[in-house]
Structures are given as structure tokens and as C-alpha cells.
PDB file of C-alpha atoms in Angstrom:
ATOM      1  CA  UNK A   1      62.027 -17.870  -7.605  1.00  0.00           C
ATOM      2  CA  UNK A   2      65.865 -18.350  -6.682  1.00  0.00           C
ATOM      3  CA  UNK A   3      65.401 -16.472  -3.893  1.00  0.00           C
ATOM      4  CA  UNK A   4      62.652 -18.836  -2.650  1.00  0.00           C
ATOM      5  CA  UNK A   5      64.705 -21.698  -3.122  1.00  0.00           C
ATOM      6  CA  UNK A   6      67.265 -20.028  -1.040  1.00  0.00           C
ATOM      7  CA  UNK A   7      64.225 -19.515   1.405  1.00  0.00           C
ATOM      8  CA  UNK A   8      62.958 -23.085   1.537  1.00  0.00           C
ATOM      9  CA  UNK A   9      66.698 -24.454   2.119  1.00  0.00           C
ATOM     10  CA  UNK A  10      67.593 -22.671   4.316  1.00  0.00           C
ATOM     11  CA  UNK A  11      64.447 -22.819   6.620  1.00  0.00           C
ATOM     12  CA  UNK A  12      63.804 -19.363   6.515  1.00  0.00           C
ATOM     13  CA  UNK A  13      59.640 -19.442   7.409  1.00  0.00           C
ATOM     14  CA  UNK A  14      60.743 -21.542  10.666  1.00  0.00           C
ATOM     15  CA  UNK A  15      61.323 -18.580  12.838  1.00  0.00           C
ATOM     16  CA  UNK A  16      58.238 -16.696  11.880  1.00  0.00           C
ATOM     17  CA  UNK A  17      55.265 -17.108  13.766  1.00  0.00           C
ATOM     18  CA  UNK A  18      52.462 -19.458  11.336  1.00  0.00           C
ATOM     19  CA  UNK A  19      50.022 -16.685   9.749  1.00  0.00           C
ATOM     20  CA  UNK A  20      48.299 -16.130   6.703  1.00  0.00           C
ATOM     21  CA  UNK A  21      51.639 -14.429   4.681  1.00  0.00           C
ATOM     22  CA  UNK A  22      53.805 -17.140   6.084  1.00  0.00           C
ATOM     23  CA  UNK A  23      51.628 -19.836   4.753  1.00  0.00           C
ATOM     24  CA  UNK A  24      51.069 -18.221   1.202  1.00  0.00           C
ATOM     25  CA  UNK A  25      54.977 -17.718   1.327  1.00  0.00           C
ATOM     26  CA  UNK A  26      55.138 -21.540   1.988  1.00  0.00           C
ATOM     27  CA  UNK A  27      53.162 -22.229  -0.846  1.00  0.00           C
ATOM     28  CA  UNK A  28      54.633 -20.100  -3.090  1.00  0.00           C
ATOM     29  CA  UNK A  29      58.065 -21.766  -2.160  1.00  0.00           C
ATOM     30  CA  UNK A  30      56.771 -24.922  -3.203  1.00  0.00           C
ATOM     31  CA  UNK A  31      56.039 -24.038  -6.000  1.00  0.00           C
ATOM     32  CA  UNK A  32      59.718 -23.040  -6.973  1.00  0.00           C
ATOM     33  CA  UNK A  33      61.334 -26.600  -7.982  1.00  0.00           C
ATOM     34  CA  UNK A  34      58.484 -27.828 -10.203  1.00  0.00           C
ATOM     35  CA  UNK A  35      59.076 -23.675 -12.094  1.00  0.00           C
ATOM     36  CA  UNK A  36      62.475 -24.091 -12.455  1.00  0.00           C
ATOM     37  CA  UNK A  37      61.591 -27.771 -13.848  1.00  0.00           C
ATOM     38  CA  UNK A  38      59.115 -26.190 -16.409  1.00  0.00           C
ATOM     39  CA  UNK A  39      61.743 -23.531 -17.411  1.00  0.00           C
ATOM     40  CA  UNK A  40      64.127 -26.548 -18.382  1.00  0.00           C
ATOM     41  CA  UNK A  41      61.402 -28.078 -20.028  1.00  0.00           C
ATOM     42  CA  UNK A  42      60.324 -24.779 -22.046  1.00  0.00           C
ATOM     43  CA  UNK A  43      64.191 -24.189 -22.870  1.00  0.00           C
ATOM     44  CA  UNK A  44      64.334 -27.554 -24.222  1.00  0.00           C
ATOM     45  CA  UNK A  45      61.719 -27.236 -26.374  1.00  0.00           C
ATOM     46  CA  UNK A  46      62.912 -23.875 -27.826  1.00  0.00           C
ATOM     47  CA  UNK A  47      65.660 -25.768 -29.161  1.00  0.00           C
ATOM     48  CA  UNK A  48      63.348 -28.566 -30.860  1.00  0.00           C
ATOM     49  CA  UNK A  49      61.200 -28.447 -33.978  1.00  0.00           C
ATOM     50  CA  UNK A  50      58.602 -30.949 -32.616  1.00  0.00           C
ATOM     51  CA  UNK A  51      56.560 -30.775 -35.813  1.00  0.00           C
ATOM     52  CA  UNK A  52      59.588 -31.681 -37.877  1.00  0.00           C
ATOM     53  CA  UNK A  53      61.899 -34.226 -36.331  1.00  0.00           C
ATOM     54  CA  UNK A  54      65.072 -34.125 -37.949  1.00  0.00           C
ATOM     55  CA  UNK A  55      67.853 -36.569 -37.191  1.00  0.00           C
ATOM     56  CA  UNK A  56      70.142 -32.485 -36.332  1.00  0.00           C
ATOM     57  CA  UNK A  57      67.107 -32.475 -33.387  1.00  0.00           C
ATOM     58  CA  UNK A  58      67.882 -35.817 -32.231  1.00  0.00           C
ATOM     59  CA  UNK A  59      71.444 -35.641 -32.503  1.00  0.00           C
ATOM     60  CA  UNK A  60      71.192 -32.315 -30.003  1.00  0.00           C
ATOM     61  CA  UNK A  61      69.105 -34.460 -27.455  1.00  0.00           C
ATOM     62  CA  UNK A  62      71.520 -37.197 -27.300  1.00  0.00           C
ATOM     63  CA  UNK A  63      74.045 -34.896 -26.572  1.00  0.00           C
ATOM     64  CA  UNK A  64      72.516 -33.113 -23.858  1.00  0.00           C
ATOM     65  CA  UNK A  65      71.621 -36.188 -22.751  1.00  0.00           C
ATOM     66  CA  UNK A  66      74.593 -37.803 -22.402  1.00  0.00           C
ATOM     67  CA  UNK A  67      76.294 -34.203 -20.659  1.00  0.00           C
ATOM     68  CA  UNK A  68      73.343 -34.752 -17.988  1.00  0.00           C
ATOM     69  CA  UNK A  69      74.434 -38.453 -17.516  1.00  0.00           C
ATOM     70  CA  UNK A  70      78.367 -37.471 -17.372  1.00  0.00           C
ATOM     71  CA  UNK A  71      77.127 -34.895 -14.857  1.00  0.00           C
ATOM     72  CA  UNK A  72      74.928 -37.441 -12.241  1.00  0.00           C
ATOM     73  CA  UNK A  73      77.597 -39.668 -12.710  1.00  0.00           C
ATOM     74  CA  UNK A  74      80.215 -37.619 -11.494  1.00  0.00           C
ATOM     75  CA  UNK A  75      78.081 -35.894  -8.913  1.00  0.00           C
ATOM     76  CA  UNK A  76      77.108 -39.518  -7.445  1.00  0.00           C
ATOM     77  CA  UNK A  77      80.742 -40.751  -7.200  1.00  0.00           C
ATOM     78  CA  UNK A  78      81.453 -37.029  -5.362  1.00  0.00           C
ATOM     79  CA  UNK A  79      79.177 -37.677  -2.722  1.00  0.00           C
ATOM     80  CA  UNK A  80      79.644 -41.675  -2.875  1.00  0.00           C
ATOM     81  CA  UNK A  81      82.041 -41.366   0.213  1.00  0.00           C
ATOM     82  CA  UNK A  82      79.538 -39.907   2.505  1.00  0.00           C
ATOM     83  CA  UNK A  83      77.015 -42.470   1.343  1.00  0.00           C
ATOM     84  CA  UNK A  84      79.728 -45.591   2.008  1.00  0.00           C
ATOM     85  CA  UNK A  85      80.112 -44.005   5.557  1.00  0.00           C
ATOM     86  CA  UNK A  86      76.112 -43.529   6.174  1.00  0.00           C
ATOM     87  CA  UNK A  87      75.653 -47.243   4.965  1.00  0.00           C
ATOM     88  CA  UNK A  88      78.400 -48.369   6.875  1.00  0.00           C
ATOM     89  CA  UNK A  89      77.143 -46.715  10.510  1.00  0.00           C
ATOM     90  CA  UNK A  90      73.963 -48.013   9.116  1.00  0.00           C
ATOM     91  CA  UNK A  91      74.916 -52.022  10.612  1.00  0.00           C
ATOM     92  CA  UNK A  92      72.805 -53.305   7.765  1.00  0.00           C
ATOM     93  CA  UNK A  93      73.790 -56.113   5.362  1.00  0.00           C
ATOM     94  CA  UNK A  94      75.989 -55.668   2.726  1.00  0.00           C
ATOM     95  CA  UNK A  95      73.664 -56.538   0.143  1.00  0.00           C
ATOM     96  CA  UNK A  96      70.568 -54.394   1.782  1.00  0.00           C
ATOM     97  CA  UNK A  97      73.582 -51.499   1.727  1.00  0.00           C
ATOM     98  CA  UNK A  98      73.951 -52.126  -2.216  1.00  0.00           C
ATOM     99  CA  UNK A  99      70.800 -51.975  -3.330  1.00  0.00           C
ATOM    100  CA  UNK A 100      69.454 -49.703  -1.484  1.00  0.00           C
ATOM    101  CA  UNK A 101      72.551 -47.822  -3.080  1.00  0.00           C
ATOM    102  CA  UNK A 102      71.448 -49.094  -6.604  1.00  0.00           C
ATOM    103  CA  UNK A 103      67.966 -48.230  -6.171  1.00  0.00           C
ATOM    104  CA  UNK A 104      68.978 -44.632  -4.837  1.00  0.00           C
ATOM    105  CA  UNK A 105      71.319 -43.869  -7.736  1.00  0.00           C
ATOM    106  CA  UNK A 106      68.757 -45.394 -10.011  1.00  0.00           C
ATOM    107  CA  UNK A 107      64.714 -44.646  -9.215  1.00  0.00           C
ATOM    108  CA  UNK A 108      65.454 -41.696  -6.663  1.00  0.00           C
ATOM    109  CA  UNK A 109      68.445 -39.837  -7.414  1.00  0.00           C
ATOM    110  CA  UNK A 110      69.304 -39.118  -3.923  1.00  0.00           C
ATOM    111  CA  UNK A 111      71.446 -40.962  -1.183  1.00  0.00           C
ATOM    112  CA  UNK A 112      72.825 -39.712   2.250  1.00  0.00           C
ATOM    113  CA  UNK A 113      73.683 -35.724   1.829  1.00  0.00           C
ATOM    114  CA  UNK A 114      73.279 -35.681  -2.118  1.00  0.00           C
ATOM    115  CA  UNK A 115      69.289 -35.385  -2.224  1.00  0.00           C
ATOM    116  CA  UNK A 116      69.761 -32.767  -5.164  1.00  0.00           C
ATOM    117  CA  UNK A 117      70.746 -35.226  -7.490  1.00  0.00           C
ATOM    118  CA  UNK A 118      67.227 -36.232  -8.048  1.00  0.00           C
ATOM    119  CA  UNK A 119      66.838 -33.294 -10.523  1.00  0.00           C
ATOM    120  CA  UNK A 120      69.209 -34.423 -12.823  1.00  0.00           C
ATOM    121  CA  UNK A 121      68.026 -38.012 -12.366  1.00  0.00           C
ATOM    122  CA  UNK A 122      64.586 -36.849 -13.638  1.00  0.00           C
ATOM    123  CA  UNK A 123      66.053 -34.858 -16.535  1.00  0.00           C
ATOM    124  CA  UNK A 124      67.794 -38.004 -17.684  1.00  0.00           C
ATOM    125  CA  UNK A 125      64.459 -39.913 -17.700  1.00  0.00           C
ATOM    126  CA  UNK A 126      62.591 -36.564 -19.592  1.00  0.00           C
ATOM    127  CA  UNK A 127      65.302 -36.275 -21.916  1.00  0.00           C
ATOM    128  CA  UNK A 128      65.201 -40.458 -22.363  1.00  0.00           C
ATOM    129  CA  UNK A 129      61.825 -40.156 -23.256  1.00  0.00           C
ATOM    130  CA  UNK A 130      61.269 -37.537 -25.229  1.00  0.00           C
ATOM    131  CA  UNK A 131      64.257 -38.834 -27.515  1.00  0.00           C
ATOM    132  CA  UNK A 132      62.473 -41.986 -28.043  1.00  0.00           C
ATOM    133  CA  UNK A 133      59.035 -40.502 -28.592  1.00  0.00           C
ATOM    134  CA  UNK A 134      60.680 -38.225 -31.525  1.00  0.00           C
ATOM    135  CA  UNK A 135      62.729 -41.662 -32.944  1.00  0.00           C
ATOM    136  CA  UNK A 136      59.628 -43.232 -33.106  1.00  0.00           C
ATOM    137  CA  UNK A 137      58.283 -40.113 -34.667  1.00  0.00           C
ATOM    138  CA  UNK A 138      55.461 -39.820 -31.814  1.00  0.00           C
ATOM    139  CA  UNK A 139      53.825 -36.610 -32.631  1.00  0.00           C
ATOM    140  CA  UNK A 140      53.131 -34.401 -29.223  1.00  0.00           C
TER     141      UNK A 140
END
């Protein structure tokens, strides 16, 4: 599946003429973010006893948690220059700039050149919720 990550990136499929391999290729190449998502997922939950909650389980959440936060944080200030320059070629308002900014870094995890940042933006959400399903002892 990482190499058809590498594949779809890259463009790979472009230069081939549009058959019946290349378009089950395609297919399986989409299919290689929402995997790796599920592996996360499955690793996660490895590490959890869902049918016994303990406050050790929660504890280990939160602190993954707040590693993934650290991490889009960072990330987003890294690529926060080419953003200012994008928005600043953009000749749009100041305030449009912002919160289109805001609502990048917040809803969509992606701004100009950083569009893989919306992985860890959706772990952050996962991981928020299933940390407050387990404090309020939601069974799943």
C-alpha cells in the first residue's frame, strides 16, 4: 500500500494509456489513505481494553493525543510561511486571509503546500472522541 501512495503522488497512472489495469490500479490507489487510516485505528485499539475502561487507558489516549496536537502544531507553523506568502499574492482582505487560515488549520487541516496535515487533523478529532466516549463510559 506504500508503494501506491508513492504511485498516486507522484502521478504515476498519468502516462499510461486509460485501460482496464490502469483503472483497477486507480482504484486500488484510492483505496490506500482510508487503509493506512484503518491500520491507525486497529493499532489504537490494540492498545485499549474497550470493555474495561480504566483511567491507565485514558491516561494513554490523552497522551497520544496531545503528541498528535504538538505534532500539527508544529507542522502548521513549518509550512505557515508558504501559506502567509499564498494569502498575501492572494489580494484578498486581511480578515478573509485569517479565517480562511483559521478555518484551514481548524475543519480541514490543509493550507497552501501542507495538504497532508489533514491526517493528523482527523486523528486529533478520532482520538478527541473516542476519549470522551470512554470518560463517559460509552460502551462501543
Amino acid at each position: 500500500m506504500s508503494i501506491f501512495v508513492i504511485a498516486g503522488h507522484t502521478k504515476v497512472l498519468n502516462n499510461f494509456e486509460e485501460n482496464t489495469a490502469v483503472l483497477v490500479t486507480a482504484s486500488i490507489m484510492q483505496a490506500c489513505v482510508p487503509f493506512f487510516f484503518l491500520c491507525a485505528g486497529y493499532s489504537l485499539a490494540e492498545k485499549i481494553n474497550f470493555d474495561n475502561c480504566k483511567t491507565i487507558d485514558l491516561a494513554k489516549i490523552k497522551y497520544v493525543l496531545i503528541g498528535i496536537i504538538k505534532k500539527y502544531i508544529f507542522w502548521s507553523l513549518i509550512y505557515l510561511p508558504l501559506a502567509l506568502v499564498e494569502y498575501i499574492n492572494s489580494n484578498n482582505t486581511f480578515v478573509y486571509n485569517l479565517l480562511s487560515y483559521l478555518k484551514g488549520f481548524f475543519f480541514k487541516g490543509e493550507h497552501y503546500n501542507s495538504w497532508m496535515l489533514w491526517y493528523l487533523l482527523s486523528f486529533i478529532y478520532c482520538l478527541s472522541f473516542i476519549y470522551l466516549c470512554l470518560k463517559k463510559k460509552i460502551k462501543f
